[in-house]
mmCIF file of C-alpha atoms in Angstrom:
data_model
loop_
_atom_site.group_PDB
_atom_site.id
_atom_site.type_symbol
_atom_site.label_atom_id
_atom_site.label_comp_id
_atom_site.label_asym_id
_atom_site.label_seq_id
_atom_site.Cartn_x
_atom_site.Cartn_y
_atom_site.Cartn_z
ATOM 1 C CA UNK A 1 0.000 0.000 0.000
ATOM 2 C CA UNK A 2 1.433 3.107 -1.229
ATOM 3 C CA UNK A 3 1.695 6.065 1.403
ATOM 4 C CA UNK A 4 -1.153 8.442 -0.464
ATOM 5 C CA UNK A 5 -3.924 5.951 -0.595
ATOM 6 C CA UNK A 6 -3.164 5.184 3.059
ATOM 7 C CA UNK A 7 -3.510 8.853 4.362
ATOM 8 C CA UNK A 8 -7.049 9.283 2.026
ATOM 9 C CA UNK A 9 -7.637 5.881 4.484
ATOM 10 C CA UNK A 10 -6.504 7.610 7.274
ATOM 11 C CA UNK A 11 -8.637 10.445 7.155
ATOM 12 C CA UNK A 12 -11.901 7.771 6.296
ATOM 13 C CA UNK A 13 -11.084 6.109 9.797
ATOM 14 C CA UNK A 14 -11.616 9.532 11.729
ATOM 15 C CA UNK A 15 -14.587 9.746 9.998
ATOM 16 C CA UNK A 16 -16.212 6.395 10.522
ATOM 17 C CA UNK A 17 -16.315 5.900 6.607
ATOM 18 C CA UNK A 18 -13.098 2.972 6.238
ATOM 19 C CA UNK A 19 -13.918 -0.149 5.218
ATOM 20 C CA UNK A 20 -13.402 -3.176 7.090
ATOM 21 C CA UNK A 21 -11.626 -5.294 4.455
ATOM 22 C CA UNK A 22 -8.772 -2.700 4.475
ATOM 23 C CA UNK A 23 -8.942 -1.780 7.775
ATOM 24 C CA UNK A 24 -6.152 -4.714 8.398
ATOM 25 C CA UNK A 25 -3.947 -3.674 5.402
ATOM 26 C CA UNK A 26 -4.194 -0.232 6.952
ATOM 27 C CA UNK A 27 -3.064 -1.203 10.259
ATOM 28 C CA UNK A 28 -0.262 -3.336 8.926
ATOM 29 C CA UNK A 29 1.106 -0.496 6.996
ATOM 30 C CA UNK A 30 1.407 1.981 9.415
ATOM 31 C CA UNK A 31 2.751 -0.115 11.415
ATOM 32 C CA UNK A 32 6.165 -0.431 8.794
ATOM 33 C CA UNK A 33 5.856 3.243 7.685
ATOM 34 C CA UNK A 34 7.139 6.138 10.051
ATOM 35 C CA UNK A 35 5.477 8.792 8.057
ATOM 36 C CA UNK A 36 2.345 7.589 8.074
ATOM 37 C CA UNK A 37 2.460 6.264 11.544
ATOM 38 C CA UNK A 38 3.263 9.883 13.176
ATOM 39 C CA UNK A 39 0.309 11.097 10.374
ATOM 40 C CA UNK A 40 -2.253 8.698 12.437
ATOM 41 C CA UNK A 41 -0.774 9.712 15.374
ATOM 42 C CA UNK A 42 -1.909 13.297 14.368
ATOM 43 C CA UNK A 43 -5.077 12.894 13.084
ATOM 44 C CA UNK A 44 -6.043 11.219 16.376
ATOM 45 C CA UNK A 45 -4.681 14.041 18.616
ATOM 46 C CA UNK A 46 -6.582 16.007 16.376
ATOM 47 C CA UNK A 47 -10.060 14.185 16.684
ATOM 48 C CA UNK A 48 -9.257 13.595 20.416
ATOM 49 C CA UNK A 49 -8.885 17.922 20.896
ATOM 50 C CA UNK A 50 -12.519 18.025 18.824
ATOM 51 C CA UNK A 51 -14.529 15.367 20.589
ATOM 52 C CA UNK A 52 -13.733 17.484 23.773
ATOM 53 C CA UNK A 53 -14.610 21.150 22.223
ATOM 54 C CA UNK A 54 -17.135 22.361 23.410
ATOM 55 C CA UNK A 55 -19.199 26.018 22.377
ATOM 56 C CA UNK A 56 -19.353 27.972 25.445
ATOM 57 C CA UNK A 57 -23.144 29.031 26.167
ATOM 58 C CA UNK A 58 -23.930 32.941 25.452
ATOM 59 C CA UNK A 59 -25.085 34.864 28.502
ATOM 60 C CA UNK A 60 -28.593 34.806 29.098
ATOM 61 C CA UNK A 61 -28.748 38.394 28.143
ATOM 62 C CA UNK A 62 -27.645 38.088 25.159
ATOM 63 C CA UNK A 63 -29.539 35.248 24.187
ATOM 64 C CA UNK A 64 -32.771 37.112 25.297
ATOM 65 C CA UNK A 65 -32.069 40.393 22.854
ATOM 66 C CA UNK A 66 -31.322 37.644 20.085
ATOM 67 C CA UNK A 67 -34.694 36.091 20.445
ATOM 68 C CA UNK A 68 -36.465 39.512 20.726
ATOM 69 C CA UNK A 69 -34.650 40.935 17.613
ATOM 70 C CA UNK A 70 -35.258 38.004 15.709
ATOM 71 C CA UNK A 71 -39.476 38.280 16.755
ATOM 72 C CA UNK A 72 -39.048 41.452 15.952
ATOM 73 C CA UNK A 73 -38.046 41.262 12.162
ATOM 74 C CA UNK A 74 -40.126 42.104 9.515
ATOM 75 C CA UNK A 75 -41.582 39.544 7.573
ATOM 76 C CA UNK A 76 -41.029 38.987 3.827
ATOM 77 C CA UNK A 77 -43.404 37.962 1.564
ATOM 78 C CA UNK A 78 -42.470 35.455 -1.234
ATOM 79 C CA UNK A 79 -43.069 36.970 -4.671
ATOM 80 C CA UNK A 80 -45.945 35.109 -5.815
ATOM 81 C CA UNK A 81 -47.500 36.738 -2.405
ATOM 82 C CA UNK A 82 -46.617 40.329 -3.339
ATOM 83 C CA UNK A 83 -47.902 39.818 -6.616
ATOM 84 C CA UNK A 84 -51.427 38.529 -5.745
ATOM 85 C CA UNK A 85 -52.038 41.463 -2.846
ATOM 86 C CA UNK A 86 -50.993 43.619 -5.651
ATOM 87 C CA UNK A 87 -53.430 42.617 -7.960
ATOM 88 C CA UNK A 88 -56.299 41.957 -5.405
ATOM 89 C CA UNK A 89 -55.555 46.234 -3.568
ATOM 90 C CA UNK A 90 -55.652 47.282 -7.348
ATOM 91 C CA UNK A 91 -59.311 44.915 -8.110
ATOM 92 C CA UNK A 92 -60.100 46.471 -4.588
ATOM 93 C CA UNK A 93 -59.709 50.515 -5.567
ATOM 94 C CA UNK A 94 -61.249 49.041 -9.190
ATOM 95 C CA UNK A 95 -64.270 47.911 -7.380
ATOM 96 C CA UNK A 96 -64.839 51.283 -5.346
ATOM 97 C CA UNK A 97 -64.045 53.413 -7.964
ATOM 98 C CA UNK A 98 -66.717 51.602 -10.201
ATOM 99 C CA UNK A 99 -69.644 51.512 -7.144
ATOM 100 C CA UNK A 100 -68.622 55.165 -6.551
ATOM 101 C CA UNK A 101 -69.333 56.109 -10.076
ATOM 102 C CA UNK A 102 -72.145 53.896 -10.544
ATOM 103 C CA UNK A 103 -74.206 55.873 -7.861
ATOM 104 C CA UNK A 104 -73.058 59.063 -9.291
ATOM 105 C CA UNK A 105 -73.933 58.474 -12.937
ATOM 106 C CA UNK A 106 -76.777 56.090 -12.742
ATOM 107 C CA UNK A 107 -78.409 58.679 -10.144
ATOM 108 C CA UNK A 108 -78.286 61.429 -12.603
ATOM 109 C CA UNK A 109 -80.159 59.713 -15.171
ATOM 110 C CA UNK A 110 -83.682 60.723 -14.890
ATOM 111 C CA UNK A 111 -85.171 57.842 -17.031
ATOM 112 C CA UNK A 112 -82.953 54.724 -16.520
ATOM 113 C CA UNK A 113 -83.644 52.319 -19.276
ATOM 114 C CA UNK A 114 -81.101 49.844 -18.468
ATOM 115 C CA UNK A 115 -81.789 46.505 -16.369
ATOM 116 C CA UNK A 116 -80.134 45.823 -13.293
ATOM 117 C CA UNK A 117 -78.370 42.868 -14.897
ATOM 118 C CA UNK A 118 -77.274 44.841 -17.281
ATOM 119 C CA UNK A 119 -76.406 47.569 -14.928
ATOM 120 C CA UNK A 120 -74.382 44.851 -12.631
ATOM 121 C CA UNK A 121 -72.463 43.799 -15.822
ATOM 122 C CA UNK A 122 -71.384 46.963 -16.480
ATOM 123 C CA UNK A 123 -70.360 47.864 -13.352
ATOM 124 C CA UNK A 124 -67.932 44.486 -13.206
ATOM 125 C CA UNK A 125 -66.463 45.202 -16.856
ATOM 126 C CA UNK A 126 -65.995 49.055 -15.242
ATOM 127 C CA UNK A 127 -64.156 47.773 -12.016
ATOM 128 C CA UNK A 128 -62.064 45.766 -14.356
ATOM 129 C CA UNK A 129 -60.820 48.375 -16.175
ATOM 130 C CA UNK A 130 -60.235 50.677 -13.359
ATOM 131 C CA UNK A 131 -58.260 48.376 -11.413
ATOM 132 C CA UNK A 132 -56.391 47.804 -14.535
ATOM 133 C CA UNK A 133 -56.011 51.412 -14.545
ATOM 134 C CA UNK A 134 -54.647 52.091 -11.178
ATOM 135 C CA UNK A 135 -52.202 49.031 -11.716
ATOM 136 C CA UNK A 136 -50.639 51.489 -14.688
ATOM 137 C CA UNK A 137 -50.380 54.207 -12.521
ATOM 138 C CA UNK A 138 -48.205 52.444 -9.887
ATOM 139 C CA UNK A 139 -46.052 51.235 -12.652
ATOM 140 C CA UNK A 140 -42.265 51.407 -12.695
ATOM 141 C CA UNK A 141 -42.161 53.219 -15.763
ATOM 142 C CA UNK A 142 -42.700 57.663 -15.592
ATOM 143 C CA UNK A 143 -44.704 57.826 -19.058
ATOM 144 C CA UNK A 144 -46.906 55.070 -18.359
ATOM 145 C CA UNK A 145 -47.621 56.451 -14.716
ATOM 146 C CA UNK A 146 -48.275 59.892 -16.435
ATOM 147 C CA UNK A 147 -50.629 57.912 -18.895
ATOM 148 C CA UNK A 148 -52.545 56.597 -16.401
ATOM 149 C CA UNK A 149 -53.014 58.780 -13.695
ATOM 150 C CA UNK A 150 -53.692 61.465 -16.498
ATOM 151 C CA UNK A 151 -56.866 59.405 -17.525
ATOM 152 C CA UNK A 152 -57.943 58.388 -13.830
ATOM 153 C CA UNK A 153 -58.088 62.032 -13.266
ATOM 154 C CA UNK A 154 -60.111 62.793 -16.454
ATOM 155 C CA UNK A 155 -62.804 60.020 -16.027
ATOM 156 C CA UNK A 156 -63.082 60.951 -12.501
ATOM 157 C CA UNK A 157 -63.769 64.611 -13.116
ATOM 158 C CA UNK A 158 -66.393 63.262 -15.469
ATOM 159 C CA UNK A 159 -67.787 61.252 -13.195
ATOM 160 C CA UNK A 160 -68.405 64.362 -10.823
ATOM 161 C CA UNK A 161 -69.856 66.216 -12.873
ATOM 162 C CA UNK A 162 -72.646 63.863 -14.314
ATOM 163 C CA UNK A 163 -74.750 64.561 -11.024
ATOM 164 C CA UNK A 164 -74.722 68.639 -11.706
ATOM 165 C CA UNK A 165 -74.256 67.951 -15.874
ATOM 166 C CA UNK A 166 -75.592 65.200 -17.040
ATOM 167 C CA UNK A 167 -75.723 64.327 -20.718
ATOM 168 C CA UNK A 168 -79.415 63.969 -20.751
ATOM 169 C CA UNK A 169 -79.612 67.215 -19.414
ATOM 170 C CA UNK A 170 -77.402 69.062 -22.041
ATOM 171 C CA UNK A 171 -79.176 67.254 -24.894
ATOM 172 C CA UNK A 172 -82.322 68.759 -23.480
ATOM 173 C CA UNK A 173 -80.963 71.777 -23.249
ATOM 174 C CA UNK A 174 -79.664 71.820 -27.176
ATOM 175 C CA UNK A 175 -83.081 70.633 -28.732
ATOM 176 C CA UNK A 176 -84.656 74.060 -26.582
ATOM 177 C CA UNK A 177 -82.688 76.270 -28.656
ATOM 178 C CA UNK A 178 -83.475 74.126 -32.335
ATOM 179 C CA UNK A 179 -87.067 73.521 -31.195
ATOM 180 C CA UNK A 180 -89.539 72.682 -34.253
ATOM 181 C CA UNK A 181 -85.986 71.548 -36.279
ATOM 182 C CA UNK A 182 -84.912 68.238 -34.840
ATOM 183 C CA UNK A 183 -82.885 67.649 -37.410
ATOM 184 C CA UNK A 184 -81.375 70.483 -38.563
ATOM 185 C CA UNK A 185 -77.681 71.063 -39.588
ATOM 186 C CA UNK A 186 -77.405 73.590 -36.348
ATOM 187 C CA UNK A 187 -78.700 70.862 -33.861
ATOM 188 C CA UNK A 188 -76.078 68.649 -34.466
ATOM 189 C CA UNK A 189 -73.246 70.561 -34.714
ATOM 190 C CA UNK A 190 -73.962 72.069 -31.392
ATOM 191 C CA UNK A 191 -74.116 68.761 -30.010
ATOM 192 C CA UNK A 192 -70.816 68.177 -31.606
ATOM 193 C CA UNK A 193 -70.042 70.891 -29.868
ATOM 194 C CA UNK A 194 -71.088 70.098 -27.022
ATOM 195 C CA UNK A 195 -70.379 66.749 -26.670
ATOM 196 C CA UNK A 196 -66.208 67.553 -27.549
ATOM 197 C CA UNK A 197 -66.670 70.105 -24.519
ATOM 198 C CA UNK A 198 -68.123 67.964 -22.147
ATOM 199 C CA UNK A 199 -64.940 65.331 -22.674
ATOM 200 C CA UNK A 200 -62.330 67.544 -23.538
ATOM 201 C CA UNK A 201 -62.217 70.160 -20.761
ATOM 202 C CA UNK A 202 -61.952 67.180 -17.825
ATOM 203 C CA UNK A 203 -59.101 65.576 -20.062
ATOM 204 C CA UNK A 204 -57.324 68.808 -21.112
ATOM 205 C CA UNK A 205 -57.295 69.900 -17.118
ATOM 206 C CA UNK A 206 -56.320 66.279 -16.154
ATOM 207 C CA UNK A 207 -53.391 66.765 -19.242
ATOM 208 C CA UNK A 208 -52.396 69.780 -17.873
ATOM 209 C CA UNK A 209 -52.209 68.896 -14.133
ATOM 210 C CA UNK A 210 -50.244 65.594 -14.448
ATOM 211 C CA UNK A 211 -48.146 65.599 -17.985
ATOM 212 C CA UNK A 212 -45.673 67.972 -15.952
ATOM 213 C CA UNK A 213 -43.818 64.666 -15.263
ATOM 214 C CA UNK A 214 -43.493 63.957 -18.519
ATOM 215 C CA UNK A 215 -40.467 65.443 -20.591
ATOM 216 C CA UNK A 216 -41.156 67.170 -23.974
ATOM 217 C CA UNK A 217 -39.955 64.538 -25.997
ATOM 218 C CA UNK A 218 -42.623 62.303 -25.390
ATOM 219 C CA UNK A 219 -45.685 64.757 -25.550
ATOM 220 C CA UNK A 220 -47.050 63.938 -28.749
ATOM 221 C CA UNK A 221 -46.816 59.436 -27.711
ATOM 222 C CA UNK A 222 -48.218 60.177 -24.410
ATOM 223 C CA UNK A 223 -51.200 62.369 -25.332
ATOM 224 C CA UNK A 224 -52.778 59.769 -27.482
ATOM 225 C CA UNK A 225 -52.743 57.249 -25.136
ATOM 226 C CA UNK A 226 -53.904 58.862 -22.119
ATOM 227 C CA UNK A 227 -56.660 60.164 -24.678
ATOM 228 C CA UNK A 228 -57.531 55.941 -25.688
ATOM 229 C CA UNK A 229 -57.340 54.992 -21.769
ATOM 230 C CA UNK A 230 -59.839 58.146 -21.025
ATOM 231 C CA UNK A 231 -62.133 57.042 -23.472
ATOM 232 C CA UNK A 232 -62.134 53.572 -22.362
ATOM 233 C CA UNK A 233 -62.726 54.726 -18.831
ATOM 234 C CA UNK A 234 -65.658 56.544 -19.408
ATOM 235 C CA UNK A 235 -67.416 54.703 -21.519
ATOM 236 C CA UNK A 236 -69.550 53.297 -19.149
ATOM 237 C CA UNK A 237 -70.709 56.499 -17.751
ATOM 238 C CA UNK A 238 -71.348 57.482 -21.574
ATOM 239 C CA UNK A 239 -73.662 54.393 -22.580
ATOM 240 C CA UNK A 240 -75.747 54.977 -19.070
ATOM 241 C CA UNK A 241 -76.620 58.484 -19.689
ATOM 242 C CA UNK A 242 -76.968 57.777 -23.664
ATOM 243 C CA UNK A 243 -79.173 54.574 -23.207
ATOM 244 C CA UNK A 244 -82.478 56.479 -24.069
ATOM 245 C CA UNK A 245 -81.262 59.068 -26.348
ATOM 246 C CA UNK A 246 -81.814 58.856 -30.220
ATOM 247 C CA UNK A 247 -79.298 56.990 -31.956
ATOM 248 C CA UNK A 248 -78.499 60.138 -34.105
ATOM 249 C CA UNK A 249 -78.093 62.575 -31.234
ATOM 250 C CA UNK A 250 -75.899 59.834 -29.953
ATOM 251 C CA UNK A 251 -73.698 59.258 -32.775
ATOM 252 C CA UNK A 252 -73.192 63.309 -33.130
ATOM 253 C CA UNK A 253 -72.368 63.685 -29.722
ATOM 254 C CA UNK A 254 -69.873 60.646 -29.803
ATOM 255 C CA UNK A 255 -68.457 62.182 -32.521
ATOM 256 C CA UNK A 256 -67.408 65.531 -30.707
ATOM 257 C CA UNK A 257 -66.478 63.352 -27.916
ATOM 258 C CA UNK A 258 -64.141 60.505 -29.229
ATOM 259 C CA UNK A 259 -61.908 64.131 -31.377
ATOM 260 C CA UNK A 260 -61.921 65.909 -28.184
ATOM 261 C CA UNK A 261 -60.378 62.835 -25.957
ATOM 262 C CA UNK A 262 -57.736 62.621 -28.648
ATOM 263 C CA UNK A 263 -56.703 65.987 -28.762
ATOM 264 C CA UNK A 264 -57.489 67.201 -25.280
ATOM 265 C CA UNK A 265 -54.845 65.600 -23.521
ATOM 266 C CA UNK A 266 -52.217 66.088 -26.165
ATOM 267 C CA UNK A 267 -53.301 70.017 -25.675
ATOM 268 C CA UNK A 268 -53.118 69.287 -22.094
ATOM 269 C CA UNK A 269 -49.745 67.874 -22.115
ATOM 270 C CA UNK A 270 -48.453 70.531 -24.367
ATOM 271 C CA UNK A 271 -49.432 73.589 -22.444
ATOM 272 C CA UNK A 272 -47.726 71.649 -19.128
ATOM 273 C CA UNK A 273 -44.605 71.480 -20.251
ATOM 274 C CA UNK A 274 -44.137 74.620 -22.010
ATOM 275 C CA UNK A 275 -45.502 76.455 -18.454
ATOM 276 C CA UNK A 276 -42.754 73.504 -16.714
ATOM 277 C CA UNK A 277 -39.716 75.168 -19.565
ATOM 278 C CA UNK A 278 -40.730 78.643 -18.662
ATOM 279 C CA UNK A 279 -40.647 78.136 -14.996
ATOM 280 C CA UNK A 280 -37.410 76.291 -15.355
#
């Protein structure tokens, strides 16, 4: 047995791992070889000085403010944790939002012509997209933060105001001033009007207040998006108050509506970061 292979079987004896078919080969061999005799000789000095180690206790003191600390620590939550309370506080604010602004719009239509089914349907699909909504506005990212708090703020503004103006109401009040000519060319460009108004102040306000986060460069992107996620936001609120309209009076005032979301917050934007240049 060559001197190697008997220290690798040296250090397998300390360790309760050698073999008893070498174990007398072993023996034999330190026994002839000096080296490896005063190696064994080490290794069990060594494992005699381990075996009677022993880890001093730490004073009860300590041991106390280790235990209290360690109580004390702030829990982590796995990812997959984080992740669903994330998506359950945004479905959460979704679901107020959308009850808030059901009472508000639904109450300022004087002649509801919509069932309660339908009514509960929409007000599910409108939670949805809300808490979709707020989950964009606590994103990572500046421009889609902008985006979506820029819409939030728009749809709720229109939400507000449906109690004191309600689209019923302002249709009612257009037909007064075209009475005896329903259809006439003046009608429905007022409700253009009117319509592009009713949308595109809330937006352009909304634009103006939040797009000073955004930098000039990306103006023109943001401003049509925010415009698409206001739209989408209050679209609900739109098909409650338009439910027992006339489809034409509808379609005109959709019309003014859907340019005015588009180009409000773009104007909106625009005007907020030349007043942010200026100031700077």
């Amino acid at each position: 047995m060559e001197c190697d292979k008997a220290y690798d079987l040296l250090i397998e004896r300390e360790y309760g791992h050698l073999q008893e078919s070498v174990q007398d080969e072993l023996s034999s061999h330190v026994e002839r070889c000096e080296p490896c005799r005063i190696e064994a000789a080490s290794l069990d000095e060594l494992a005699s000085t381990l075996d009677r180690w022993r880890v001093p206790n730490p004073p009860p003191m300590l041991a106390a403010l280790a235990v209290e600390r360690s109580l004390n620590l702030p829990r982590h939550a796995s990812a997959a944790e984080a992740r669903a309370a994330r998506v359950f506080a945004h479905l959460g604010l979704g679901l107020v939002a959308a009850a808030l602004s059901m009472i508000l719009v639904a109450g300022s239509v004087p002649r509801l012509s919509i069932p309660a089914l339908s009514l509960g349907l929409i007000g599910a699909v409108w939670a949805a997209m809300y808490g979709a909504a707020f989950a964009q506005a606590l994103h990572r990212v500046l421009r889609m933060r902008t985006i979506a708090r820029t819409a939030l703020l728009g749809a709720g503004l229109v939400v507000l105001a449906a109690p004191v103006l309600s689209i019923p109401s302002v249709v009612d009040a257009c037909r007064q001033l075209f009475a005896g000519a329903r259809g006439s060319f003046g009608l429905n460009m007022l409700l253009f009007v009117a319509g592009g108004l009713y949308t595109g102040i809330p937006i352009f306000v909304s634009a103006a207040v939040c797009g000073r986060a955004l930098e000039t460069t990306s103006v023109n992107r943001g401003g049509g998006h925010a415009g698409v996620l206001f739209a989408i936001l209050i679209a609900p609120a739109v098909y409650i108050q338009c439910a027992a309209l006339a489809l034409g009076l509808v379609a005109t005032w959709m019309a003014g509506s859907l340019l005015a979301a588009v180009a409000g917050p773009t104007a909106g934007i625009w005007v907020a970061t030349r007043i942010a240049a200026r100031q700077a």
